[in-house]
Amino acid sequence: MIELKNDSLVFSFDQVHPQARLSLDLMRTLRIPDDDTTHLLPPGLGRFPLRHVDDFATSVPDQWVAHGGVMFPMYQSEAMWLSFDSDYLDRRDTSYPFAIKISSGKINAITGDTWTDHLTGDPQDYMVSPTQPWLDGFCVEKDVIRQFVAMPLGSGYTAEEQISGAAEHGGLQILVHPMKRAVFERRFPERDEQQVFYEMSSEMCFAEAEPMEIGLAPGGRMRQEIYEDPFDINDWDTAQASRCFVHIANSLVWRSITGDDPPTTPPTSREYTEAGFPWFDYYSDGETRLEGSRTLRKLKSVATLGQEKSDIPLPENDSIDVEHVVTIREGIGRDQVREGSF
Amino acid sequence: MEFGEYLRKRREELKREDPQFSVRRVAGRIGVEPSYLSKIERSLQPPPSEQTTRALAEVLDEDADFLLALAGKVSSDLAEIIRSRPRLFADLLRQLKDMPDHAVLRVVREVRDGEW
């Protein structure tokens, strides 16, 4: 079951396990410069507002109603990232594990393959939470993604159009499977209370002229590790699946659809950096990283494609000089956050 | 339990601690004659109007919806909600009738999946 709670998508599988509950957030962020540099992680600037498509059935395209799901607003050339979070279970020393598959315009963000309703192990086309805390873009090389950047569907910039040649689907497609209950209980047995207590104590020290639909295009390069599934593909309870179509509306028409104002435009990378706010770096010591997809490697970034088209799709694409970096170690979610303010 | 009987028990319980919960004083606070309140308590009169029941609930520190239900009434705001979408809410209430409290308390709205 998927619910919308305070702009989070909450996937719960009570029928599998009462603790099988995953929150997925769509985070506002800075657009990193689309230049030759491989950038660090930009901050989260709060969640995008999410709405049920059904609540605005008369003001959105019929296809959106047919897809079902939810929608949120993005400005052209705005960036986003996806955050995965689930409750930490002290007595089991883990969060409940999930396999998460993310596509944009039905192009898989990890492999570049077209959408399927099942998990593929080779090449791995999904991520595992809690191992993977977030995803910021299309995985173009080992440890490098190209940031998710909003571009009008039909403009030719989106990954979907570059790979499939058509501007058909747009948005984001999400599929979540929980770990099988028996596997979870075998891999993560409950510890006795005393041991938990000991460890906790030690830790204490439609404007009509505007194109309405947005797709995600590959933006600047960012260092981000995408981890191999540390479990076995048969550990996932594929009989239990929740999937969600997330539509992206142009922020300029959000008010005419919903009556609400969209969030303001985020600061530019340069403004944020010059104000002295931090960028982030995250790494894991023990996890194997995926190699990155050949298909996605061929994608042209928005700036590159813009040059070829003699177009200026990214205003304020200035390079930056980052000095303030916060390094986050594996184990995000307990006491470390990737958030900025501006 | 009858509305009148419940009312009297509750009022007398409060009166043991505080004399202002006499029939006369409570009647005065809700704006009715003491004899009328006394007859309601003895079930010689049917339960009073929604407005008076709400006033009683406030004076006796009771839940208004609970007292209204005991009086066999549906509060006017709830009646209006049902009237606005009668089939939907009648259907919903009938479906919820036999569900345990914890299930009723967790009526959620799922994100709908469609045809991709």
Coordinates of C-alpha atoms in Angstrom, one line a residue:
Chain A
M1 CA 0.0 0.0 0.0
I2 CA 1.2 3.5 -0.8
E3 CA 0.1 6.6 1.1
L4 CA 0.8 10.2 0.8
K5 CA 1.9 11.7 4.2
N6 CA 3.2 15.2 4.5
D7 CA 4.6 15.1 1.0
S8 CA 6.3 11.7 1.5
L9 CA 5.3 8.6 -0.4
V10 CA 5.0 5.9 2.3
F11 CA 5.2 2.3 1.0
S12 CA 4.0 -0.2 3.6
F13 CA 3.7 -3.9 3.4
D14 CA 1.9 -4.8 6.7
Q15 CA 1.0 -8.1 5.1
V16 CA 4.7 -9.0 5.0
H17 CA 5.9 -7.5 8.2
P18 CA 4.7 -4.7 10.5
Q19 CA 8.0 -2.9 10.2
A20 CA 8.2 -3.1 6.4
R21 CA 7.7 0.6 5.8
L22 CA 9.7 2.8 3.4
S23 CA 9.4 6.6 3.0
L24 CA 10.4 8.0 -0.3
D25 CA 10.9 11.8 -0.6
L26 CA 11.4 14.0 -3.7
M27 CA 13.9 16.6 -2.5
R28 CA 14.4 20.1 -3.8
T29 CA 18.0 20.9 -4.5
L30 CA 20.5 23.1 -6.3
R31 CA 21.3 22.4 -9.9
I32 CA 25.0 21.5 -10.1
P33 CA 27.0 23.2 -12.9
D34 CA 26.8 21.2 -16.1
D35 CA 30.5 21.4 -16.9
D36 CA 33.4 19.0 -17.0
T37 CA 33.8 18.8 -13.3
T38 CA 32.5 15.9 -11.2
H39 CA 30.7 17.7 -8.4
L40 CA 29.9 16.8 -4.8
L41 CA 26.4 16.2 -3.4
P42 CA 24.2 19.3 -3.2
P43 CA 22.0 19.7 -0.2
G44 CA 18.3 18.9 0.3
L45 CA 16.2 22.1 0.4
G46 CA 13.0 20.4 1.6
R47 CA 10.4 18.2 -0.1
F48 CA 8.5 19.0 -3.2
P49 CA 4.7 19.2 -2.6
L50 CA 3.1 15.9 -3.7
R51 CA -0.6 15.7 -4.7
H52 CA -2.9 12.8 -5.7
V53 CA -3.5 13.1 -9.5
D54 CA -7.2 12.0 -8.9
D55 CA -7.8 15.2 -6.9
F56 CA -7.2 17.3 -10.0
A57 CA -8.6 15.0 -12.6
T58 CA -10.3 17.7 -14.6
S59 CA -7.2 19.9 -14.8
V60 CA -4.5 17.4 -15.8
P61 CA -4.1 15.4 -19.0
D62 CA -6.3 12.3 -19.3
Q63 CA -3.2 10.1 -19.6
W64 CA -2.2 11.2 -16.1
V65 CA -5.5 10.1 -14.7
A66 CA -5.1 6.8 -16.5
H67 CA -1.6 6.3 -15.0
G68 CA -2.9 7.1 -11.5
G69 CA -0.4 8.1 -8.9
V70 CA 0.8 11.5 -7.7
M71 CA 2.3 14.7 -9.2
F72 CA 4.6 17.5 -8.2
P73 CA 5.9 20.7 -9.7
M74 CA 9.3 21.5 -11.1
Y75 CA 10.6 24.6 -12.9
Q76 CA 12.4 24.1 -16.2
S77 CA 16.1 23.3 -15.4
E78 CA 15.4 22.7 -11.7
A79 CA 17.1 19.7 -10.1
M80 CA 15.8 17.1 -7.7
W81 CA 16.9 14.0 -5.8
L82 CA 15.2 11.0 -4.3
S83 CA 15.6 10.1 -0.7
F84 CA 14.9 6.6 0.7
D85 CA 14.3 6.2 4.4
S86 CA 12.9 3.7 6.8
D87 CA 12.8 3.4 10.5
Y88 CA 15.9 2.1 12.2
L89 CA 15.1 -1.1 14.1
D90 CA 17.3 -1.1 17.2
R91 CA 16.7 -4.6 18.2
R92 CA 17.6 -5.9 14.7
D93 CA 20.3 -3.4 14.1
T94 CA 19.0 -2.5 10.6
S95 CA 16.2 -0.8 8.8
Y96 CA 13.8 -3.1 6.9
P97 CA 15.4 -3.8 3.5
F98 CA 13.7 -2.9 0.2
A99 CA 14.6 -3.3 -3.4
I100 CA 13.7 0.0 -5.2
K101 CA 13.6 0.4 -9.0
I102 CA 13.5 4.0 -10.4
S103 CA 12.8 5.0 -14.0
S104 CA 12.2 8.3 -15.6
G105 CA 10.2 8.3 -18.8
K106 CA 10.3 4.6 -18.3
I107 CA 14.1 4.6 -18.8
N108 CA 15.8 2.8 -15.9
A109 CA 18.0 5.3 -14.0
I110 CA 20.6 2.6 -13.3
T111 CA 20.7 0.6 -16.5
G112 CA 19.1 2.7 -19.2
D113 CA 16.8 -0.2 -20.1
T114 CA 13.1 0.3 -20.7
W115 CA 10.7 -0.3 -17.9
T116 CA 9.7 -3.7 -16.7
D117 CA 7.6 -4.7 -13.8
H118 CA 10.2 -7.1 -12.3
L119 CA 13.7 -6.9 -10.9
T120 CA 16.7 -7.9 -13.0
G121 CA 19.9 -9.0 -11.2
D122 CA 22.3 -8.9 -14.2
P123 CA 22.7 -6.1 -14.8
Q124 CA 21.2 -5.0 -11.5
D125 CA 18.4 -2.6 -12.3
Y126 CA 17.4 -1.6 -8.8
M127 CA 18.9 -0.2 -5.6
V128 CA 18.7 -1.5 -2.0
S129 CA 17.6 0.5 0.9
P130 CA 19.0 1.1 3.5
T131 CA 22.4 0.5 1.7
Q132 CA 21.5 3.2 -0.9
P133 CA 20.3 6.4 0.9
W134 CA 19.4 8.4 -2.1
L135 CA 19.6 8.8 -5.9
D136 CA 20.4 12.1 -7.6
G137 CA 20.5 11.2 -11.3
F138 CA 21.2 8.7 -14.1
C139 CA 24.1 6.4 -13.3
V140 CA 26.5 7.1 -16.3
E141 CA 29.7 5.6 -15.0
K142 CA 31.0 3.8 -11.9
D143 CA 30.6 6.3 -9.0
V144 CA 29.2 9.1 -11.3
I145 CA 25.7 10.1 -12.0
R146 CA 24.3 12.9 -14.1
Q147 CA 21.9 15.0 -12.1
F148 CA 18.1 14.8 -12.7
V149 CA 17.3 18.1 -14.3
A150 CA 13.7 19.1 -15.3
M151 CA 13.2 19.8 -19.0
P152 CA 10.0 20.1 -21.0
L153 CA 8.9 16.8 -22.4
G154 CA 9.2 17.1 -26.2
S155 CA 12.2 19.4 -26.1
G156 CA 14.6 16.5 -26.9
Y157 CA 16.7 16.8 -23.8
T158 CA 15.2 14.2 -21.6
A159 CA 16.8 10.8 -21.1
E160 CA 13.6 9.2 -22.4
E161 CA 13.8 11.1 -25.7
Q162 CA 17.5 10.6 -26.1
I163 CA 17.2 6.8 -25.6
S164 CA 13.8 5.9 -27.0
G165 CA 13.4 8.7 -29.5
A166 CA 9.9 9.5 -28.2
A167 CA 8.4 11.9 -25.7
E168 CA 5.8 9.5 -24.4
H169 CA 5.9 8.9 -20.7
G170 CA 7.8 11.6 -18.7
G171 CA 7.6 11.6 -14.9
L172 CA 9.1 9.0 -12.6
Q173 CA 8.2 5.4 -12.2
I174 CA 8.9 3.7 -8.9
L175 CA 8.6 0.0 -8.0
V176 CA 9.3 -1.2 -4.4
H177 CA 9.6 -4.8 -3.2
P178 CA 10.2 -5.6 0.5
M179 CA 12.6 -8.4 1.6
K180 CA 10.8 -11.7 2.3
R181 CA 9.8 -11.9 5.9
A182 CA 11.6 -15.2 6.5
V183 CA 14.8 -13.9 5.0
F184 CA 14.6 -10.7 7.0
E185 CA 14.1 -12.6 10.3
R186 CA 16.9 -15.0 9.4
R187 CA 19.4 -12.3 8.3
F188 CA 18.5 -9.9 11.1
P189 CA 17.5 -11.8 14.2
E190 CA 16.3 -9.7 17.2
R191 CA 18.9 -9.1 19.8
D192 CA 18.1 -9.1 23.5
E193 CA 17.2 -5.9 25.3
Q194 CA 20.4 -5.7 27.3
Q195 CA 22.6 -5.7 24.3
V196 CA 20.6 -3.0 22.7
F197 CA 20.7 -0.9 25.8
Y198 CA 24.5 -1.2 26.0
E199 CA 25.0 -0.2 22.4
M200 CA 22.7 2.8 22.7
S201 CA 24.5 4.1 25.8
S202 CA 27.8 3.8 24.2
E203 CA 26.5 5.8 21.2
M204 CA 25.3 8.6 23.5
C205 CA 28.9 9.7 23.9
F206 CA -0.9 25.4 -17.0
A207 CA -0.2 29.0 -17.8
E208 CA -1.4 27.9 -21.3
A209 CA 1.6 28.9 -23.2
E210 CA 3.9 27.0 -20.9
P211 CA 4.6 23.3 -21.8
M212 CA 2.9 21.4 -19.1
E213 CA 4.7 18.1 -18.8
I214 CA 8.3 17.8 -17.5
G215 CA 10.7 15.0 -18.0
L216 CA 14.1 14.4 -16.4
A217 CA 17.2 15.1 -18.4
P218 CA 20.8 14.3 -17.5
G219 CA 22.5 17.4 -16.0
G220 CA 25.9 17.9 -14.4
R221 CA 28.2 15.1 -13.2
M222 CA 28.1 14.2 -9.6
R223 CA 30.1 11.8 -7.5
Q224 CA 27.6 9.2 -6.3
E225 CA 28.1 5.5 -5.6
I226 CA 25.4 3.1 -6.6
Y227 CA 25.7 0.0 -4.6
E228 CA 25.4 -3.6 -5.5
D229 CA 22.7 -5.6 -3.8
P230 CA 24.4 -7.0 -0.7
F231 CA 21.7 -9.7 -0.5
D232 CA 20.5 -12.3 -3.0
I233 CA 17.9 -11.4 -5.7
N234 CA 15.8 -14.3 -4.3
D235 CA 15.6 -12.5 -1.0
W236 CA 13.1 -10.0 -2.4
D237 CA 9.4 -10.7 -2.0
T238 CA 8.5 -10.1 -5.6
A239 CA 5.0 -11.3 -4.9
Q240 CA 4.6 -8.1 -2.9
A241 CA 5.0 -5.0 -5.0
S242 CA 3.9 -1.4 -4.9
R243 CA 4.5 0.8 -7.8
C244 CA 3.7 4.5 -8.3
F245 CA 3.7 6.8 -11.3
V246 CA 5.0 10.3 -10.3
H247 CA 4.0 12.9 -12.8
I248 CA 6.0 16.2 -13.0
A249 CA 4.1 19.3 -13.9
N250 CA 5.8 22.5 -15.0
S251 CA 5.8 24.8 -11.9
L252 CA 4.4 27.6 -14.0
V253 CA 1.1 25.7 -14.5
W254 CA 1.0 24.2 -11.0
R255 CA -1.2 27.0 -9.6
S256 CA -3.7 26.7 -12.4
I257 CA -3.9 22.9 -11.7
T258 CA -4.0 22.9 -8.0
G259 CA -4.7 26.5 -6.9
D260 CA -1.5 26.4 -4.8
D261 CA 1.7 28.2 -5.4
P262 CA 4.7 26.0 -6.3
P263 CA 7.8 26.4 -4.1
T264 CA 10.1 29.3 -5.1
T265 CA 13.0 28.7 -7.4
P266 CA 16.0 27.3 -5.5
P267 CA 19.2 29.4 -5.3
T268 CA 21.9 28.8 -7.9
S269 CA 24.9 26.7 -7.0
R270 CA 27.0 29.8 -7.0
E271 CA 24.7 31.7 -4.7
Y272 CA 24.6 28.8 -2.3
T273 CA 28.3 28.2 -2.3
E274 CA 29.3 31.9 -2.0
A275 CA 27.0 32.1 1.0
G276 CA 29.2 29.5 2.7
F277 CA 26.7 26.7 2.9
P278 CA 28.0 23.1 2.7
W279 CA 28.2 20.5 0.0
F280 CA 28.2 16.9 0.9
D281 CA 30.2 13.8 0.2
Y282 CA 29.1 10.3 1.0
Y283 CA 30.9 7.0 0.8
S284 CA 30.7 3.5 2.1
D285 CA 33.7 1.5 3.1
G286 CA 32.4 -2.0 2.6
E287 CA 29.9 -1.9 -0.3
T288 CA 30.6 -3.0 -3.9
R289 CA 29.6 -0.3 -6.4
L290 CA 27.9 -0.9 -9.8
E291 CA 29.8 -0.1 -12.9
G292 CA 27.3 2.2 -14.6
S293 CA 25.4 1.6 -17.7
R294 CA 26.8 1.8 -21.3
T295 CA 23.4 3.1 -22.5
L296 CA 23.3 5.9 -20.0
R297 CA 27.0 6.8 -20.6
K298 CA 26.0 7.8 -24.2
L299 CA 23.5 10.4 -22.9
K300 CA 24.3 14.0 -23.7
S301 CA 24.0 16.4 -20.9
V302 CA 21.6 19.3 -21.2
A303 CA 24.4 21.8 -21.7
T304 CA 26.1 19.7 -24.4
L305 CA 22.9 19.1 -26.3
G306 CA 22.0 22.8 -25.9
Q307 CA 25.3 23.8 -27.5
E308 CA 24.5 21.4 -30.4
K309 CA 21.1 23.0 -30.8
S310 CA 22.4 26.6 -30.4
D311 CA 20.1 26.8 -27.4
I312 CA 20.7 28.1 -23.9
P313 CA 18.7 25.6 -21.8
L314 CA 20.5 26.3 -18.5
P315 CA 20.6 29.8 -17.3
E316 CA 23.3 30.6 -14.7
N317 CA 25.5 27.5 -15.3
D318 CA 28.5 29.1 -13.7
S319 CA 31.2 26.8 -12.4
I320 CA 31.8 26.9 -8.6
D321 CA 34.7 26.6 -6.2
V322 CA 33.5 24.5 -3.2
E323 CA 35.3 25.0 0.1
H324 CA 32.9 23.8 2.7
V325 CA 32.3 20.0 2.4
V326 CA 30.6 17.8 4.9
T327 CA 31.5 14.2 4.7
I328 CA 28.8 11.7 5.6
R329 CA 29.8 8.1 6.4
E330 CA 27.7 5.1 5.7
G331 CA 24.7 4.9 8.1
I332 CA 22.8 7.9 7.1
G333 CA 19.5 8.5 8.7
R334 CA 20.5 8.0 12.3
D335 CA 22.2 11.2 13.2
Q336 CA 23.5 12.6 9.9
V337 CA 21.4 14.7 7.5
R338 CA 22.0 16.0 4.1
E339 CA 20.2 19.3 4.3
G340 CA 20.9 22.9 3.6
S341 CA 19.0 26.1 4.2
F342 CA 19.1 29.3 2.2
Chain B
M1 CA -28.1 3.1 29.5
E2 CA -30.9 5.7 29.0
F3 CA -29.9 9.3 28.3
G4 CA -31.7 10.6 31.5
E5 CA -30.3 8.0 33.8
Y6 CA -26.8 8.6 32.5
L7 CA -27.2 12.4 32.9
R8 CA -28.4 12.1 36.5
K9 CA -25.5 9.7 37.5
R10 CA -23.0 12.0 35.9
R11 CA -24.4 15.1 37.5
E12 CA -24.7 13.6 41.0
E13 CA -21.2 12.2 40.7
L14 CA -19.9 15.8 40.1
K15 CA -22.3 17.2 42.8
R16 CA -20.6 15.0 45.5
E17 CA -17.4 17.1 44.9
D18 CA -19.1 20.4 44.1
P19 CA -22.5 21.8 45.1
Q20 CA -22.8 23.8 41.9
F21 CA -23.9 20.6 40.1
S22 CA -27.4 20.7 41.8
V23 CA -30.3 20.3 39.4
R24 CA -31.2 24.0 39.9
R25 CA -27.7 25.3 39.2
V26 CA -27.1 23.1 36.2
A27 CA -30.5 24.0 34.7
G28 CA -29.7 27.7 35.3
R29 CA -26.3 27.3 33.5
I30 CA -27.8 25.7 30.4
G31 CA -30.9 28.0 30.4
V32 CA -33.8 25.6 31.1
E33 CA -36.3 25.3 34.0
P34 CA -35.1 23.0 36.9
S35 CA -38.3 21.0 36.6
Y36 CA -37.6 20.3 32.9
L37 CA -34.1 19.0 33.6
S38 CA -35.4 16.9 36.4
K39 CA -38.0 15.3 34.1
I40 CA -35.3 14.6 31.5
E41 CA -33.2 12.9 34.2
R42 CA -36.2 10.7 35.1
S43 CA -37.0 10.0 31.5
L44 CA -40.4 11.7 31.8
Q45 CA -39.4 13.9 29.0
P46 CA -37.4 12.9 25.8
P47 CA -33.8 14.2 25.5
P48 CA -33.6 17.9 24.8
S49 CA -32.5 19.7 21.6
E50 CA -29.0 19.4 20.1
Q51 CA -28.1 22.9 21.4
T52 CA -29.2 22.0 25.0
T53 CA -27.5 18.6 24.8
R54 CA -24.2 20.4 23.7
A55 CA -24.6 22.9 26.6
L56 CA -25.1 20.0 29.0
A57 CA -22.0 18.2 27.6
E58 CA -20.0 21.3 28.3
V59 CA -21.2 21.9 31.8
L60 CA -20.8 18.2 32.7
D61 CA -17.4 17.9 30.9
E62 CA -18.7 15.2 28.6
D63 CA -18.1 14.5 25.0
A64 CA -20.9 16.2 23.0
D65 CA -21.0 13.5 20.3
F66 CA -21.2 10.8 22.9
L67 CA -24.2 12.6 24.7
L68 CA -25.9 13.3 21.3
A69 CA -25.5 9.6 20.4
L70 CA -27.0 8.6 23.7
A71 CA -29.9 11.0 23.0
G72 CA -30.4 9.2 19.7
K73 CA -29.3 12.3 17.7
V74 CA -26.7 12.9 15.1
S75 CA -24.9 16.2 15.4
S76 CA -25.9 18.6 12.7
D77 CA -22.4 19.0 11.2
L78 CA -22.3 15.2 10.8
A79 CA -25.7 15.1 9.3
E80 CA -24.6 17.8 6.9
I81 CA -21.5 15.7 5.9
I82 CA -23.7 12.7 5.2
R83 CA -26.3 14.8 3.3
S84 CA -23.6 16.2 1.0
R85 CA -22.6 12.7 -0.2
P86 CA -25.3 10.4 1.2
R87 CA -24.6 7.2 -0.8
L88 CA -20.9 7.4 -0.2
F89 CA -21.0 8.0 3.5
A90 CA -23.9 5.6 4.2
D91 CA -21.9 3.0 2.4
L92 CA -18.8 3.8 4.2
L93 CA -20.5 3.7 7.6
R94 CA -22.1 0.4 6.9
Q95 CA -18.8 -1.0 5.8
L96 CA -17.1 0.3 9.0
K97 CA -19.8 -1.0 11.3
D98 CA -18.2 -4.2 12.3
M99 CA -14.6 -3.3 12.0
P100 CA -12.5 -3.2 15.2
D101 CA -11.6 0.3 16.5
H102 CA -8.0 0.1 15.5
A103 CA -9.0 -0.7 11.9
V104 CA -11.5 2.2 11.9
L105 CA -8.9 4.5 13.2
R106 CA -6.7 3.6 10.3
V107 CA -8.9 4.5 7.4
V108 CA -6.2 5.7 4.9
R109 CA -6.1 6.8 1.4
E110 CA -4.0 4.8 -0.9
V111 CA -2.2 6.3 -3.9
R112 CA -4.0 4.7 -6.8
D113 CA -2.0 2.8 -9.4
G114 CA -3.4 2.8 -13.0
E115 CA -2.5 1.6 -16.5
W116 CA 1.0 2.6 -17.5

